[in-house]
């Protein structure tokens, strides 16, 4: 079973920041937080991952709370092409990724 | 740099037949994982290979098998196909196993069993 809880769906206006929350209250000290997304009928796409510190790359920012029990993925300027299912996964890397149901993000023009 | 490639992209088979799917990882990546995606069960892990050895296996029947070659390319085989095996089969590669290495997914092979 997935160790994360995400809202089933969210809407975001085009051009605005999309903030996707994820709860992982039972995360272990050696587990990373990964985010992937899947656009309809395509393979999942890696977005970002982190262990303790906040991370930023060209796609998104990952904010992890100090107690590591939750995190937020931020897409700074959402576009229609960001409409997808977003998966938050916690994993050490030594066990398979477990995908939950994710959050279906709809970016609206 | 080329991404993960999977062949074939689409496949139609009949019940009882067997099928082999192929995955070429990103150059330099040595870890390959396979997943099955269906509307009902979502994304489920099948197996993971590293250095030609199976590291992890998901909860699937023995009809599902795989292997990895010395060049890191991987194949998976499903024997005695059932209607329920219709799914999108996804391959992912990473540099190595481990938490600090992200996985990159291929476009998938869509298998239809009739």
Tab-separated table of C-alpha atoms in Angstrom:
chain	number	residue	atom	x	y	z
A	1	UNK	CA	0.000	0.000	0.000
A	2	UNK	CA	1.083	3.545	-0.670
A	3	UNK	CA	2.466	5.356	2.375
A	4	UNK	CA	1.218	8.723	1.176
A	5	UNK	CA	-2.095	10.559	1.184
A	6	UNK	CA	-2.965	13.008	-1.583
A	7	UNK	CA	-6.179	14.804	-2.503
A	8	UNK	CA	-7.870	13.012	-5.415
A	9	UNK	CA	-8.193	16.115	-7.547
A	10	UNK	CA	-7.301	19.802	-7.759
A	11	UNK	CA	-7.901	22.660	-10.165
A	12	UNK	CA	-5.492	25.460	-10.964
A	13	UNK	CA	-5.838	28.496	-13.203
A	14	UNK	CA	-3.356	28.725	-16.038
A	15	UNK	CA	-0.390	30.933	-15.130
A	16	UNK	CA	-0.928	30.556	-11.415
A	17	UNK	CA	1.158	28.429	-9.060
A	18	UNK	CA	-0.097	24.903	-8.463
A	19	UNK	CA	0.559	23.672	-4.935
A	20	UNK	CA	0.070	19.923	-4.557
A	21	UNK	CA	0.122	18.600	-0.967
A	22	UNK	CA	1.193	15.179	0.215
A	23	UNK	CA	1.042	13.629	3.681
A	24	UNK	CA	3.565	10.956	4.633
A	25	UNK	CA	3.348	10.849	8.405
A	26	UNK	CA	5.048	7.431	8.726
A	27	UNK	CA	8.084	8.295	6.623
A	28	UNK	CA	11.360	6.761	7.794
A	29	UNK	CA	14.623	8.621	8.113
A	30	UNK	CA	16.141	7.002	5.047
A	31	UNK	CA	13.133	7.447	2.772
A	32	UNK	CA	13.150	10.002	0.019
A	33	UNK	CA	10.083	11.885	-1.203
A	34	UNK	CA	9.629	11.504	-4.956
A	35	UNK	CA	7.170	13.183	-7.277
A	36	UNK	CA	6.185	11.801	-10.647
A	37	UNK	CA	3.400	12.774	-13.007
A	38	UNK	CA	1.573	10.921	-15.717
A	39	UNK	CA	-0.065	12.596	-18.643
A	40	UNK	CA	-2.855	10.519	-20.132
A	41	UNK	CA	-1.633	7.245	-21.674
A	42	UNK	CA	2.044	8.175	-21.386
A	43	UNK	CA	4.705	6.739	-19.087
A	44	UNK	CA	5.172	8.500	-15.741
A	45	UNK	CA	7.585	11.422	-15.802
A	46	UNK	CA	10.045	12.078	-12.996
A	47	UNK	CA	9.670	15.584	-11.545
A	48	UNK	CA	11.786	15.974	-8.424
A	49	UNK	CA	12.858	14.244	-5.228
A	50	UNK	CA	14.350	15.162	-1.868
A	51	UNK	CA	15.346	13.761	1.497
A	52	UNK	CA	15.286	16.593	4.032
A	53	UNK	CA	16.016	19.855	2.290
A	54	UNK	CA	13.812	21.773	-0.076
A	55	UNK	CA	14.703	21.177	-3.695
A	56	UNK	CA	14.175	23.114	-6.910
A	57	UNK	CA	14.761	22.238	-10.530
A	58	UNK	CA	13.607	23.545	-13.880
A	59	UNK	CA	10.210	21.910	-13.507
A	60	UNK	CA	9.170	22.417	-9.908
A	61	UNK	CA	10.013	23.054	-6.282
A	62	UNK	CA	9.658	20.548	-3.461
A	63	UNK	CA	9.023	21.842	0.034
A	64	UNK	CA	9.428	19.275	2.829
A	65	UNK	CA	8.310	20.176	6.347
A	66	UNK	CA	10.888	20.076	9.096
A	67	UNK	CA	9.359	16.961	10.659
A	68	UNK	CA	9.225	15.397	7.155
A	69	UNK	CA	5.648	14.302	7.661
A	70	UNK	CA	4.345	16.241	4.696
A	71	UNK	CA	5.522	17.951	1.558
A	72	UNK	CA	4.264	20.237	-1.194
A	73	UNK	CA	5.098	20.168	-4.869
A	74	UNK	CA	4.962	23.609	-6.435
A	75	UNK	CA	4.593	24.218	-10.164
A	76	UNK	CA	5.322	27.954	-10.273
A	77	UNK	CA	3.415	28.888	-13.434
A	78	UNK	CA	1.024	26.119	-14.417
A	79	UNK	CA	0.217	25.631	-18.087
A	80	UNK	CA	-2.401	23.475	-19.788
A	81	UNK	CA	0.344	20.924	-20.475
A	82	UNK	CA	0.736	20.404	-16.737
A	83	UNK	CA	-2.679	18.732	-16.594
A	84	UNK	CA	-1.838	15.228	-15.348
A	85	UNK	CA	-2.022	12.812	-12.428
A	86	UNK	CA	0.678	13.654	-9.886
A	87	UNK	CA	2.076	10.913	-7.656
A	88	UNK	CA	3.883	11.471	-4.371
A	89	UNK	CA	5.961	8.448	-3.318
A	90	UNK	CA	8.204	7.783	-0.340
A	91	UNK	CA	10.914	5.221	-0.902
A	92	UNK	CA	14.413	4.260	0.167
A	93	UNK	CA	15.308	3.173	-3.351
A	94	UNK	CA	15.952	-0.378	-2.214
A	95	UNK	CA	12.311	-1.365	-2.573
A	96	UNK	CA	10.006	-0.856	-5.534
A	97	UNK	CA	8.144	2.379	-6.068
A	98	UNK	CA	4.564	2.074	-4.834
A	99	UNK	CA	2.177	4.298	-6.756
A	100	UNK	CA	-1.052	5.332	-5.049
A	101	UNK	CA	-3.957	6.989	-6.803
A	102	UNK	CA	-2.261	10.384	-6.973
A	103	UNK	CA	-3.824	13.808	-7.483
A	104	UNK	CA	-5.488	14.626	-10.763
A	105	UNK	CA	-4.483	18.221	-11.503
A	106	UNK	CA	-6.597	20.096	-14.016
A	107	UNK	CA	-5.148	23.365	-15.287
A	108	UNK	CA	-7.920	25.607	-16.515
A	109	UNK	CA	-7.532	28.354	-19.110
B	1	UNK	CA	20.530	11.553	-24.678
B	2	UNK	CA	17.927	9.032	-25.832
B	3	UNK	CA	15.245	8.061	-23.355
B	4	UNK	CA	13.974	4.653	-22.392
B	5	UNK	CA	12.679	2.799	-25.417
B	6	UNK	CA	10.161	-0.011	-25.414
B	7	UNK	CA	9.190	-2.310	-28.238
B	8	UNK	CA	6.699	-3.006	-29.525
B	9	UNK	CA	4.462	-0.051	-28.633
B	10	UNK	CA	1.246	-1.929	-29.330
B	11	UNK	CA	0.491	-5.626	-29.364
B	12	UNK	CA	-2.625	-7.747	-29.814
B	13	UNK	CA	-2.525	-11.365	-28.707
B	14	UNK	CA	-5.079	-14.081	-28.074
B	15	UNK	CA	-5.640	-16.009	-24.869
B	16	UNK	CA	-3.157	-18.791	-24.291
B	17	UNK	CA	-0.394	-17.236	-26.350
B	18	UNK	CA	2.820	-15.889	-24.923
B	19	UNK	CA	4.437	-12.487	-25.428
B	20	UNK	CA	7.883	-10.933	-25.001
B	21	UNK	CA	8.328	-7.224	-24.412
B	22	UNK	CA	11.635	-5.414	-24.735
B	23	UNK	CA	13.127	-2.435	-22.931
B	24	UNK	CA	16.303	-0.495	-23.680
B	25	UNK	CA	17.342	1.724	-20.769
B	26	UNK	CA	18.962	5.117	-20.984
B	27	UNK	CA	22.639	4.764	-21.853
B	28	UNK	CA	24.642	4.187	-18.677
B	29	UNK	CA	21.653	3.133	-16.615
B	30	UNK	CA	22.087	-0.281	-15.069
B	31	UNK	CA	18.828	-0.731	-13.149
B	32	UNK	CA	15.602	-1.630	-14.946
B	33	UNK	CA	12.139	-2.013	-13.424
B	34	UNK	CA	8.869	-3.176	-14.971
B	35	UNK	CA	5.356	-2.072	-14.039
B	36	UNK	CA	1.868	-3.028	-15.138
B	37	UNK	CA	-0.844	-0.384	-15.346
B	38	UNK	CA	-4.540	-1.196	-15.581
B	39	UNK	CA	-7.566	1.041	-14.966
B	40	UNK	CA	-8.659	-1.098	-12.031
B	41	UNK	CA	-5.366	-1.724	-10.231
B	42	UNK	CA	-3.344	1.309	-11.218
B	43	UNK	CA	0.447	1.086	-11.484
B	44	UNK	CA	1.800	-2.128	-9.998
B	45	UNK	CA	5.413	-3.224	-9.718
B	46	UNK	CA	6.421	-6.390	-11.557
B	47	UNK	CA	10.185	-6.791	-11.120
B	48	UNK	CA	13.501	-4.977	-10.901
B	49	UNK	CA	16.846	-5.988	-12.363
B	50	UNK	CA	20.350	-4.732	-11.664
B	51	UNK	CA	23.536	-6.218	-13.095
B	52	UNK	CA	21.548	-9.060	-14.654
B	53	UNK	CA	20.130	-10.076	-11.261
B	54	UNK	CA	16.540	-9.775	-10.127
B	55	UNK	CA	16.532	-7.575	-7.017
B	56	UNK	CA	12.832	-7.364	-6.319
B	57	UNK	CA	9.703	-9.093	-7.547
B	58	UNK	CA	6.111	-7.995	-7.266
B	59	UNK	CA	3.088	-10.074	-6.436
B	60	UNK	CA	2.390	-11.547	-9.851
B	61	UNK	CA	1.991	-15.187	-10.900
B	62	UNK	CA	4.875	-17.186	-12.301
B	63	UNK	CA	3.540	-16.634	-15.816
B	64	UNK	CA	5.296	-13.280	-15.620
B	65	UNK	CA	9.059	-13.471	-15.925
B	66	UNK	CA	11.900	-11.254	-16.953
B	67	UNK	CA	15.595	-11.026	-17.484
B	68	UNK	CA	18.336	-8.492	-18.012
B	69	UNK	CA	21.249	-8.770	-20.392
B	70	UNK	CA	24.845	-7.700	-19.919
B	71	UNK	CA	24.185	-4.468	-21.845
B	72	UNK	CA	21.390	-3.668	-19.324
B	73	UNK	CA	18.628	-4.217	-21.872
B	74	UNK	CA	15.723	-6.133	-20.392
B	75	UNK	CA	12.887	-8.313	-21.565
B	76	UNK	CA	9.762	-9.504	-19.867
B	77	UNK	CA	7.709	-12.486	-20.882
B	78	UNK	CA	4.122	-13.409	-20.153
B	79	UNK	CA	3.090	-16.957	-20.912
B	80	UNK	CA	-0.401	-18.398	-21.276
B	81	UNK	CA	-1.978	-14.980	-21.691
B	82	UNK	CA	-5.277	-14.222	-19.970
B	83	UNK	CA	-7.776	-11.486	-20.755
B	84	UNK	CA	-6.797	-9.770	-17.500
B	85	UNK	CA	-3.237	-9.336	-18.734
B	86	UNK	CA	-4.437	-6.576	-21.039
B	87	UNK	CA	-2.586	-3.548	-19.745
B	88	UNK	CA	0.040	-0.901	-20.351
B	89	UNK	CA	3.445	-2.377	-19.494
B	90	UNK	CA	5.974	0.214	-18.455
B	91	UNK	CA	9.720	-0.051	-18.155
B	92	UNK	CA	11.811	2.366	-16.086
B	93	UNK	CA	15.553	2.749	-15.785
B	94	UNK	CA	17.852	4.404	-13.277
B	95	UNK	CA	21.604	4.733	-12.929
B	96	UNK	CA	21.610	2.337	-10.009
B	97	UNK	CA	19.173	1.190	-7.362
B	98	UNK	CA	19.031	3.462	-4.378
B	99	UNK	CA	17.085	6.362	-3.007
B	100	UNK	CA	19.039	9.138	-4.648
B	101	UNK	CA	18.532	7.854	-8.182
B	102	UNK	CA	15.340	8.734	-9.965
B	103	UNK	CA	13.636	6.389	-12.418
B	104	UNK	CA	12.907	7.363	-16.003
B	105	UNK	CA	9.967	5.665	-17.660
B	106	UNK	CA	9.505	4.603	-21.239
B	107	UNK	CA	6.313	5.176	-23.240
B	108	UNK	CA	5.041	1.675	-22.493
B	109	UNK	CA	3.783	-1.279	-24.490
B	110	UNK	CA	0.018	-1.522	-24.709
B	111	UNK	CA	-0.952	-5.191	-24.723
B	112	UNK	CA	-4.448	-6.255	-25.662
B	113	UNK	CA	-5.448	-9.874	-25.101
B	114	UNK	CA	-8.540	-11.063	-26.972
